Amino acid sequence: MKIREATKQDIEPVQALFTQLDTHAITSQPEHFRPAKRSEEYLLEIINGENSDFLLVEQNGQVIAFASISIKDTPDVPVLIPFRYTYIMDFVVREDWRNQGIGGRLMESIKIWAQERGATRLRLGVLPDNLGAQHFYVENGFYPQMITMEATI
């Protein structure tokens, strides 16, 4: 198993994994998500970004997991204690490779990537009905920090 940063040649397998990731979101919250393909331009912005990346897990030449990540700084608001963090925008392990420690190894690689860029924390969002992902994140040191609420008007 190899964990590495993505290149332009990885766009097709990343798009395939996005389809798997998005299926749950579309089913869970159809009022927010719809079927769509991430454009090559969008993916290249992350791949080539100064403060963003895709970390891929490769096994036997196949991409079986990825995380899209970016460096962020807290807003310049006097009441906030400033810090730099890595935001995990997307995290997916191919269904047939889950529960084999791959997600944990990918998370460790994210932590190293983040520390190398001066981040002191990791952040992410997770759908409220995705209990398996929530359990995984708690096992990897995450805890609820803020709850996002919404009302339709």
mmCIF file of C-alpha atoms in Angstrom, residues 22-126:
data_model
loop_
_atom_site.group_PDB
_atom_site.id
_atom_site.type_symbol
_atom_site.label_atom_id
_atom_site.label_comp_id
_atom_site.label_asym_id
_atom_site.label_seq_id
_atom_site.Cartn_x
_atom_site.Cartn_y
_atom_site.Cartn_z
ATOM 1 C CA ASP A 22 -21.584 11.280 -3.382
ATOM 2 C CA THR A 23 -24.130 8.460 -3.615
ATOM 3 C CA HIS A 24 -24.564 8.470 0.168
ATOM 4 C CA ALA A 25 -24.862 12.257 0.325
ATOM 5 C CA ILE A 26 -27.479 12.316 -2.452
ATOM 6 C CA THR A 27 -29.523 9.598 -0.752
ATOM 7 C CA SER A 28 -29.159 11.180 2.681
ATOM 8 C CA GLN A 29 -29.875 14.787 1.743
ATOM 9 C CA PRO A 30 -31.439 15.103 -1.725
ATOM 10 C CA GLU A 31 -32.390 18.681 -0.893
ATOM 11 C CA HIS A 32 -28.677 19.569 -0.845
ATOM 12 C CA PHE A 33 -26.962 17.107 -3.178
ATOM 13 C CA ARG A 34 -27.531 15.981 -6.771
ATOM 14 C CA PRO A 35 -25.665 13.672 -9.125
ATOM 15 C CA ALA A 36 -22.786 15.511 -10.776
ATOM 16 C CA LYS A 37 -19.231 14.859 -11.859
ATOM 17 C CA ARG A 38 -16.380 16.925 -10.428
ATOM 18 C CA SER A 39 -14.816 18.781 -13.339
ATOM 19 C CA GLU A 40 -11.191 18.280 -14.283
ATOM 20 C CA GLU A 41 -10.652 22.004 -13.634
ATOM 21 C CA TYR A 42 -12.014 21.702 -10.081
ATOM 22 C CA LEU A 43 -9.817 18.697 -9.319
ATOM 23 C CA LEU A 44 -6.726 20.333 -10.823
ATOM 24 C CA GLU A 45 -7.276 23.412 -8.654
ATOM 25 C CA ILE A 46 -6.965 21.180 -5.587
ATOM 26 C CA ILE A 47 -4.083 19.125 -6.988
ATOM 27 C CA ASN A 48 -2.096 22.191 -8.068
ATOM 28 C CA GLY A 49 -3.167 24.470 -5.220
ATOM 29 C CA GLU A 50 -0.537 25.977 -2.971
ATOM 30 C CA ASN A 51 -2.615 25.161 0.130
ATOM 31 C CA SER A 52 -4.566 22.082 -0.987
ATOM 32 C CA ASP A 53 -4.030 18.535 -2.150
ATOM 33 C CA PHE A 54 -5.437 15.072 -2.671
ATOM 34 C CA LEU A 55 -3.744 12.296 -0.741
ATOM 35 C CA LEU A 56 -4.338 8.959 -2.438
ATOM 36 C CA VAL A 57 -4.045 5.404 -1.189
ATOM 37 C CA GLU A 58 -2.863 3.100 -3.932
ATOM 38 C CA GLN A 59 -2.865 -0.689 -3.824
ATOM 39 C CA ASN A 60 -1.605 -2.793 -6.746
ATOM 40 C CA GLY A 61 -1.724 0.280 -8.999
ATOM 41 C CA GLN A 62 -5.347 1.099 -8.122
ATOM 42 C CA VAL A 63 -6.540 4.143 -6.184
ATOM 43 C CA ILE A 64 -8.636 2.712 -3.341
ATOM 44 C CA ALA A 65 -9.015 5.783 -1.106
ATOM 45 C CA PHE A 66 -8.423 9.507 -1.022
ATOM 46 C CA ALA A 67 -8.749 12.636 1.054
ATOM 47 C CA SER A 68 -9.028 16.139 -0.363
ATOM 48 C CA ILE A 69 -7.502 18.576 2.093
ATOM 49 C CA SER A 70 -6.695 22.260 2.397
ATOM 50 C CA ILE A 71 -4.920 24.598 4.786
ATOM 51 C CA LYS A 72 -7.068 27.280 6.431
ATOM 52 C CA ASP A 73 -6.537 30.009 8.993
ATOM 53 C CA THR A 74 -9.172 31.154 11.459
ATOM 54 C CA PRO A 75 -10.820 34.459 10.507
ATOM 55 C CA ASP A 76 -9.271 37.638 11.877
ATOM 56 C CA VAL A 77 -11.927 38.220 14.539
ATOM 57 C CA PRO A 78 -10.680 39.649 17.854
ATOM 58 C CA VAL A 79 -12.550 37.158 20.023
ATOM 59 C CA LEU A 80 -11.105 34.124 18.194
ATOM 60 C CA ILE A 81 -7.776 32.633 19.151
ATOM 61 C CA PRO A 82 -5.958 32.384 15.803
ATOM 62 C CA PHE A 83 -4.705 29.040 14.543
ATOM 63 C CA ARG A 84 -4.029 27.214 11.308
ATOM 64 C CA TYR A 85 -5.898 24.021 10.546
ATOM 65 C CA THR A 86 -6.291 21.484 7.791
ATOM 66 C CA TYR A 87 -9.828 21.086 6.530
ATOM 67 C CA ILE A 88 -10.681 17.625 5.235
ATOM 68 C CA MET A 89 -13.102 18.419 2.428
ATOM 69 C CA ASP A 90 -13.653 14.813 1.342
ATOM 70 C CA PHE A 91 -12.549 11.435 2.688
ATOM 71 C CA VAL A 92 -13.441 8.103 1.107
ATOM 72 C CA VAL A 93 -12.240 4.510 1.165
ATOM 73 C CA ARG A 94 -13.586 2.244 -1.560
ATOM 74 C CA GLU A 95 -16.352 0.104 -0.039
ATOM 75 C CA ASP A 96 -14.611 -3.213 -0.719
ATOM 76 C CA TRP A 97 -11.488 -1.975 1.114
ATOM 77 C CA ARG A 98 -13.118 -0.649 4.280
ATOM 78 C CA ASN A 99 -12.395 -1.951 7.798
ATOM 79 C CA GLN A 100 -8.836 -2.923 6.903
ATOM 80 C CA GLY A 101 -6.987 -0.010 8.515
ATOM 81 C CA ILE A 102 -6.673 1.995 5.296
ATOM 82 C CA GLY A 103 -8.648 4.984 6.600
ATOM 83 C CA GLY A 104 -6.489 5.142 9.721
ATOM 84 C CA ARG A 105 -3.283 5.123 7.680
ATOM 85 C CA LEU A 106 -4.673 7.826 5.406
ATOM 86 C CA MET A 107 -5.623 9.914 8.457
ATOM 87 C CA GLU A 108 -2.077 9.592 9.806
ATOM 88 C CA SER A 109 -0.737 10.830 6.462
ATOM 89 C CA ILE A 110 -3.121 13.793 6.615
ATOM 90 C CA LYS A 111 -1.775 14.680 10.055
ATOM 91 C CA ILE A 112 1.804 14.631 8.756
ATOM 92 C CA TRP A 113 0.843 16.735 5.701
ATOM 93 C CA ALA A 114 -0.924 19.218 8.002
ATOM 94 C CA GLN A 115 1.952 19.501 10.491
ATOM 95 C CA GLU A 116 4.438 20.084 7.673
ATOM 96 C CA ARG A 117 2.345 23.136 6.715
ATOM 97 C CA GLY A 118 2.052 24.545 10.222
ATOM 98 C CA ALA A 119 -1.456 23.333 11.027
ATOM 99 C CA THR A 120 -2.242 22.492 14.633
ATOM 100 C CA ARG A 121 -5.716 21.001 14.125
ATOM 101 C CA LEU A 122 -7.845 19.038 11.688
ATOM 102 C CA ARG A 123 -11.470 19.880 10.881
ATOM 103 C CA LEU A 124 -14.171 18.271 8.774
ATOM 104 C CA GLY A 125 -17.905 18.035 8.303
ATOM 105 C CA VAL A 126 -19.870 14.787 8.357
#
